Structure formats: structure tokens, C-alpha cells
Amino acid sequence: LVLYGVSVQLGTSAGMTRDVLVAEKFAYDLNVVVAMPDIAIEDNQCIRAVAQSLDDGADISLGVFRADPSQRSDLGMVDVAQSSKVLSAVDKPQETTLEWAWLVMGWTPKMWRFVDPNTPHTGYAINPAIEAGFDVRAVRYEGRGWNMNTRQQYFDFVRTVGQ
């Protein structure tokens, strides 16, 4: 199951997590891949690669790209080992030396227990899953990613792809 643009914020900080939990009712026994609703990715193979990573044994798989330093405080950043194992995740850090941001997330059915409806999005399930010993992998892609949380970011994206 692939969920694109799974949420329009409902005026609550946990809008996306609640929308994903509604999807659990239909997808409780399926692998799920979610593309964040406010992003665009240049690499159309990323979603397939995340899904393949789950088929290859990952419990959680994150499609990550090397984030521009100016955007890192506005993205979910991950510490990725050379082996592609995700060591930790931090959402929108004020300052960070981390380079990899995740924009696509896939998981197997056993990850549902870590999804907390009181958190802003499913990314908050990453660290508890790592701590529980789950296999959390990063799928690196070289294409660009755009975060579009603000009007300015959206217009910057439109100008970039329109060139």
C-alpha cells in the first residue's frame, strides 16, 4: 500500500499520525510506504526502492536524500551508518551535523505498535523501533528533495523545476 500526500493538516499537531492510523484499519497486515504530504522528490525510483527494502527484510525503510544545509532544521534528519543502518532520527533539529533527511517511509505490519496518535507524524516511531531492535534502513537516493512547508518553499520549488 502506498499513501501519497496522506494528510492535509487538520489544525492539530497530530493530523498526519491520525490519518495514518485510519489507514491502519485497512492496511494492518500490509507493508506500507508513505510519502510525506508536503514534499516532492526528483527520484521516482525512491518509493520502489523503499518498498523493495521492506521485501528484503527491513522492518522500517526510509528514503533519504542529502539535505541542503539551509533546510536541515525543517526536516526529519537521520544518522545513517555506512551500512545504511539508521542509528537515530531527530525531527527538525535547530542545529545539526546530520546530512541525510528522510522524505519517504515504509514499514511492515509489526511497526504499527510504535505509531503514537499523539505525535505529529509517524517519524516519531523511528527511534522507539530502533531501541526495540528493529531493522531500520536508509535507502539513499541522489535526486533532489524539496520541503514545501511554506509558500516561499513551494514557490522556490516551482521556480527550480520550471527552469
PDB file of C-alpha atoms in Angstrom:
ATOM      1  CA  LEU A   1       0.000   0.000   0.000  1.00  0.00           C
ATOM      2  CA  VAL A   2       1.425   3.400  -0.957  1.00  0.00           C
ATOM      3  CA  LEU A   3      -0.061   6.517   0.601  1.00  0.00           C
ATOM      4  CA  TYR A   4       0.787   9.744  -1.241  1.00  0.00           C
ATOM      5  CA  GLY A   5       0.040  13.063   0.414  1.00  0.00           C
ATOM      6  CA  VAL A   6      -1.659  11.187   3.193  1.00  0.00           C
ATOM      7  CA  SER A   7      -2.672  14.229   5.184  1.00  0.00           C
ATOM      8  CA  VAL A   8      -3.896  17.735   4.977  1.00  0.00           C
ATOM      9  CA  GLN A   9      -3.172  19.191   8.377  1.00  0.00           C
ATOM     10  CA  LEU A  10      -6.372  19.318  10.358  1.00  0.00           C
ATOM     11  CA  GLY A  11      -5.367  22.157  12.633  1.00  0.00           C
ATOM     12  CA  THR A  12      -3.816  19.688  15.054  1.00  0.00           C
ATOM     13  CA  SER A  13      -0.199  18.800  15.519  1.00  0.00           C
ATOM     14  CA  ALA A  14      -1.024  15.121  15.153  1.00  0.00           C
ATOM     15  CA  GLY A  15      -3.074  15.362  11.935  1.00  0.00           C
ATOM     16  CA  MET A  16      -0.815  13.155   9.862  1.00  0.00           C
ATOM     17  CA  THR A  17      -0.393  10.471  12.508  1.00  0.00           C
ATOM     18  CA  ARG A  18      -4.160  10.246  12.907  1.00  0.00           C
ATOM     19  CA  ASP A  19      -4.630   9.912   9.141  1.00  0.00           C
ATOM     20  CA  VAL A  20      -2.052   7.123   9.004  1.00  0.00           C
ATOM     21  CA  LEU A  21      -3.763   5.359  11.902  1.00  0.00           C
ATOM     22  CA  VAL A  22      -7.012   5.438   9.931  1.00  0.00           C
ATOM     23  CA  ALA A  23      -5.094   3.699   7.144  1.00  0.00           C
ATOM     24  CA  GLU A  24      -4.053   1.015   9.649  1.00  0.00           C
ATOM     25  CA  LYS A  25      -7.657  -0.210   9.690  1.00  0.00           C
ATOM     26  CA  PHE A  26      -7.253  -1.145   6.019  1.00  0.00           C
ATOM     27  CA  ALA A  27      -3.546  -1.975   5.902  1.00  0.00           C
ATOM     28  CA  TYR A  28      -2.848  -3.680   9.226  1.00  0.00           C
ATOM     29  CA  ASP A  29      -1.375  -6.739   7.514  1.00  0.00           C
ATOM     30  CA  LEU A  30       0.371  -4.988   4.584  1.00  0.00           C
ATOM     31  CA  ASN A  31       3.673  -3.256   4.075  1.00  0.00           C
ATOM     32  CA  VAL A  32       3.015   0.489   3.837  1.00  0.00           C
ATOM     33  CA  VAL A  33       5.017   3.228   2.116  1.00  0.00           C
ATOM     34  CA  VAL A  34       4.212   6.856   2.923  1.00  0.00           C
ATOM     35  CA  ALA A  35       5.449   9.886   1.018  1.00  0.00           C
ATOM     36  CA  MET A  36       5.217  12.972   3.209  1.00  0.00           C
ATOM     37  CA  PRO A  37       2.414  15.270   2.004  1.00  0.00           C
ATOM     38  CA  ASP A  38       4.496  18.437   1.822  1.00  0.00           C
ATOM     39  CA  ILE A  39       7.440  17.134  -0.190  1.00  0.00           C
ATOM     40  CA  ALA A  40       8.461  16.473  -3.748  1.00  0.00           C
ATOM     41  CA  ILE A  41      11.217  14.131  -4.802  1.00  0.00           C
ATOM     42  CA  GLU A  42      13.117  14.099  -8.062  1.00  0.00           C
ATOM     43  CA  ASP A  43      13.964  10.403  -7.984  1.00  0.00           C
ATOM     44  CA  ASN A  44      10.879   8.401  -8.949  1.00  0.00           C
ATOM     45  CA  GLN A  45      12.676   5.153  -8.043  1.00  0.00           C
ATOM     46  CA  CYS A  46      12.826   6.056  -4.349  1.00  0.00           C
ATOM     47  CA  ILE A  47       9.387   4.717  -3.451  1.00  0.00           C
ATOM     48  CA  ARG A  48      10.081   1.447  -5.259  1.00  0.00           C
ATOM     49  CA  ALA A  49      13.457   1.138  -3.525  1.00  0.00           C
ATOM     50  CA  VAL A  50      11.883   1.706  -0.085  1.00  0.00           C
ATOM     51  CA  ALA A  51       9.264  -0.970  -0.829  1.00  0.00           C
ATOM     52  CA  GLN A  52      11.995  -3.347  -2.055  1.00  0.00           C
ATOM     53  CA  SER A  53      13.970  -2.773   1.145  1.00  0.00           C
ATOM     54  CA  LEU A  54      10.947  -3.989   3.125  1.00  0.00           C
ATOM     55  CA  ASP A  55      10.684  -7.046   0.881  1.00  0.00           C
ATOM     56  CA  ASP A  56      14.391  -7.652   1.557  1.00  0.00           C
ATOM     57  CA  GLY A  57      13.855  -7.809   5.330  1.00  0.00           C
ATOM     58  CA  ALA A  58      13.842  -4.267   6.731  1.00  0.00           C
ATOM     59  CA  ASP A  59      11.200  -3.543   9.362  1.00  0.00           C
ATOM     60  CA  ILE A  60      11.310   0.172   8.535  1.00  0.00           C
ATOM     61  CA  SER A  61      12.870   1.731   5.472  1.00  0.00           C
ATOM     62  CA  LEU A  62      13.488   5.444   4.952  1.00  0.00           C
ATOM     63  CA  GLY A  63      14.036   7.104   1.587  1.00  0.00           C
ATOM     64  CA  VAL A  64      16.712   9.690   2.378  1.00  0.00           C
ATOM     65  CA  PHE A  65      18.471  12.419   0.439  1.00  0.00           C
ATOM     66  CA  ARG A  66      21.397  14.690   1.266  1.00  0.00           C
ATOM     67  CA  ALA A  67      19.617  17.797   2.531  1.00  0.00           C
ATOM     68  CA  ASP A  68      20.729  21.298   1.759  1.00  0.00           C
ATOM     69  CA  PRO A  69      22.118  22.813   4.991  1.00  0.00           C
ATOM     70  CA  SER A  70      19.534  25.616   4.839  1.00  0.00           C
ATOM     71  CA  GLN A  71      16.680  23.076   5.059  1.00  0.00           C
ATOM     72  CA  ARG A  72      18.003  20.722   7.729  1.00  0.00           C
ATOM     73  CA  SER A  73      16.257  22.467  10.620  1.00  0.00           C
ATOM     74  CA  ASP A  74      12.940  21.962   8.817  1.00  0.00           C
ATOM     75  CA  LEU A  75      13.229  18.242   8.046  1.00  0.00           C
ATOM     76  CA  GLY A  76      13.412  14.870   9.733  1.00  0.00           C
ATOM     77  CA  MET A  77      17.126  14.139   9.892  1.00  0.00           C
ATOM     78  CA  VAL A  78      18.691  10.726  10.392  1.00  0.00           C
ATOM     79  CA  ASP A  79      22.073   9.396  11.416  1.00  0.00           C
ATOM     80  CA  VAL A  80      22.943   6.719   8.863  1.00  0.00           C
ATOM     81  CA  ALA A  81      25.805   4.244   9.214  1.00  0.00           C
ATOM     82  CA  GLN A  82      27.951   3.332   6.202  1.00  0.00           C
ATOM     83  CA  SER A  83      25.980   0.058   6.075  1.00  0.00           C
ATOM     84  CA  SER A  84      22.728   2.044   5.578  1.00  0.00           C
ATOM     85  CA  LYS A  85      21.519   1.155   9.075  1.00  0.00           C
ATOM     86  CA  VAL A  86      19.622   4.073  10.650  1.00  0.00           C
ATOM     87  CA  LEU A  87      21.133   4.805  14.063  1.00  0.00           C
ATOM     88  CA  SER A  88      18.756   7.566  15.194  1.00  0.00           C
ATOM     89  CA  ALA A  89      16.328  10.202  13.975  1.00  0.00           C
ATOM     90  CA  VAL A  90      15.613  13.755  15.038  1.00  0.00           C
ATOM     91  CA  ASP A  91      12.760  15.903  13.782  1.00  0.00           C
ATOM     92  CA  LYS A  92      13.547  19.463  12.761  1.00  0.00           C
ATOM     93  CA  PRO A  93      16.723  19.975  14.800  1.00  0.00           C
ATOM     94  CA  GLN A  94      17.710  23.580  15.469  1.00  0.00           C
ATOM     95  CA  GLU A  95      21.327  22.752  14.648  1.00  0.00           C
ATOM     96  CA  THR A  96      22.731  19.529  13.312  1.00  0.00           C
ATOM     97  CA  THR A  97      25.725  17.980  11.622  1.00  0.00           C
ATOM     98  CA  LEU A  98      23.462  15.277  10.158  1.00  0.00           C
ATOM     99  CA  GLU A  99      23.235  15.370   6.367  1.00  0.00           C
ATOM    100  CA  TRP A 100      20.513  12.848   5.492  1.00  0.00           C
ATOM    101  CA  ALA A 101      16.821  13.780   5.593  1.00  0.00           C
ATOM    102  CA  TRP A 102      14.015  11.273   5.187  1.00  0.00           C
ATOM    103  CA  LEU A 103      11.036  12.072   2.981  1.00  0.00           C
ATOM    104  CA  VAL A 104       9.619   8.606   2.318  1.00  0.00           C
ATOM    105  CA  MET A 105       8.948   5.993   5.000  1.00  0.00           C
ATOM    106  CA  GLY A 106       7.955   2.366   4.640  1.00  0.00           C
ATOM    107  CA  TRP A 107       7.182  -0.195   7.291  1.00  0.00           C
ATOM    108  CA  THR A 108       5.995  -3.725   7.902  1.00  0.00           C
ATOM    109  CA  PRO A 109       2.870  -4.511   9.946  1.00  0.00           C
ATOM    110  CA  LYS A 110       4.746  -5.011  13.215  1.00  0.00           C
ATOM    111  CA  MET A 111       5.709  -1.306  13.292  1.00  0.00           C
ATOM    112  CA  TRP A 112       2.125  -0.196  13.966  1.00  0.00           C
ATOM    113  CA  ARG A 113       2.647  -0.652  17.726  1.00  0.00           C
ATOM    114  CA  PHE A 114       5.146   2.229  17.726  1.00  0.00           C
ATOM    115  CA  VAL A 115       2.828   4.736  15.999  1.00  0.00           C
ATOM    116  CA  ASP A 116       1.544   7.121  18.676  1.00  0.00           C
ATOM    117  CA  PRO A 117      -1.518   9.193  17.714  1.00  0.00           C
ATOM    118  CA  ASN A 118      -0.309  11.998  19.986  1.00  0.00           C
ATOM    119  CA  THR A 119       2.791  12.691  17.894  1.00  0.00           C
ATOM    120  CA  PRO A 120       2.909  14.973  14.843  1.00  0.00           C
ATOM    121  CA  HIS A 121       3.793  12.195  12.368  1.00  0.00           C
ATOM    122  CA  THR A 122       4.933   8.611  12.019  1.00  0.00           C
ATOM    123  CA  GLY A 123       8.606   9.621  12.050  1.00  0.00           C
ATOM    124  CA  TYR A 124       8.363   9.681  15.827  1.00  0.00           C
ATOM    125  CA  ALA A 125       8.095   5.864  15.702  1.00  0.00           C
ATOM    126  CA  ILE A 126      11.618   5.532  14.278  1.00  0.00           C
ATOM    127  CA  ASN A 127      13.633   5.864  17.499  1.00  0.00           C
ATOM    128  CA  PRO A 128      11.390   3.574  19.597  1.00  0.00           C
ATOM    129  CA  ALA A 129      11.642   0.945  16.847  1.00  0.00           C
ATOM    130  CA  ILE A 130      15.454   1.271  16.775  1.00  0.00           C
ATOM    131  CA  GLU A 131      15.560   0.958  20.578  1.00  0.00           C
ATOM    132  CA  ALA A 132      13.421  -2.202  20.328  1.00  0.00           C
ATOM    133  CA  GLY A 133      15.979  -3.733  17.964  1.00  0.00           C
ATOM    134  CA  PHE A 134      14.070  -3.362  14.721  1.00  0.00           C
ATOM    135  CA  ASP A 135      15.937  -3.369  11.403  1.00  0.00           C
ATOM    136  CA  VAL A 136      15.677   0.265  10.284  1.00  0.00           C
ATOM    137  CA  ARG A 137      17.403   1.023   6.979  1.00  0.00           C
ATOM    138  CA  ALA A 138      18.048   4.070   4.847  1.00  0.00           C
ATOM    139  CA  VAL A 139      17.680   3.966   1.086  1.00  0.00           C
ATOM    140  CA  ARG A 140      19.880   6.764  -0.220  1.00  0.00           C
ATOM    141  CA  TYR A 141      18.943   8.480  -3.428  1.00  0.00           C
ATOM    142  CA  GLU A 142      20.852  11.088  -5.336  1.00  0.00           C
ATOM    143  CA  GLY A 143      17.871  13.043  -6.640  1.00  0.00           C
ATOM    144  CA  ARG A 144      16.830  16.266  -5.003  1.00  0.00           C
ATOM    145  CA  GLY A 145      14.099  16.589  -2.443  1.00  0.00           C
ATOM    146  CA  TRP A 146      12.032  19.652  -1.697  1.00  0.00           C
ATOM    147  CA  ASN A 147      10.290  20.502   1.512  1.00  0.00           C
ATOM    148  CA  MET A 148       7.261  22.719   0.963  1.00  0.00           C
ATOM    149  CA  ASN A 149       6.061  23.741   4.417  1.00  0.00           C
ATOM    150  CA  THR A 150       5.793  27.401   3.487  1.00  0.00           C
ATOM    151  CA  ARG A 151       4.646  29.399   0.483  1.00  0.00           C
ATOM    152  CA  GLN A 152       8.201  30.521  -0.126  1.00  0.00           C
ATOM    153  CA  GLN A 153       9.444  26.930  -0.180  1.00  0.00           C
ATOM    154  CA  TYR A 154       6.677  25.995  -2.605  1.00  0.00           C
ATOM    155  CA  PHE A 155       7.490  28.881  -4.959  1.00  0.00           C
ATOM    156  CA  ASP A 156      11.208  28.064  -4.742  1.00  0.00           C
ATOM    157  CA  PHE A 157      10.353  24.507  -5.805  1.00  0.00           C
ATOM    158  CA  VAL A 158       8.199  25.711  -8.716  1.00  0.00           C
ATOM    159  CA  ARG A 159      10.968  28.061  -9.895  1.00  0.00           C
ATOM    160  CA  THR A 160      13.576  25.295  -9.641  1.00  0.00           C
ATOM    161  CA  VAL A 161      11.663  22.658 -11.602  1.00  0.00           C
ATOM    162  CA  GLY A 162      10.423  25.209 -14.117  1.00  0.00           C
ATOM    163  CA  GLN A 163      13.946  26.050 -15.249  1.00  0.00           C
TER     164      GLN A 163
END
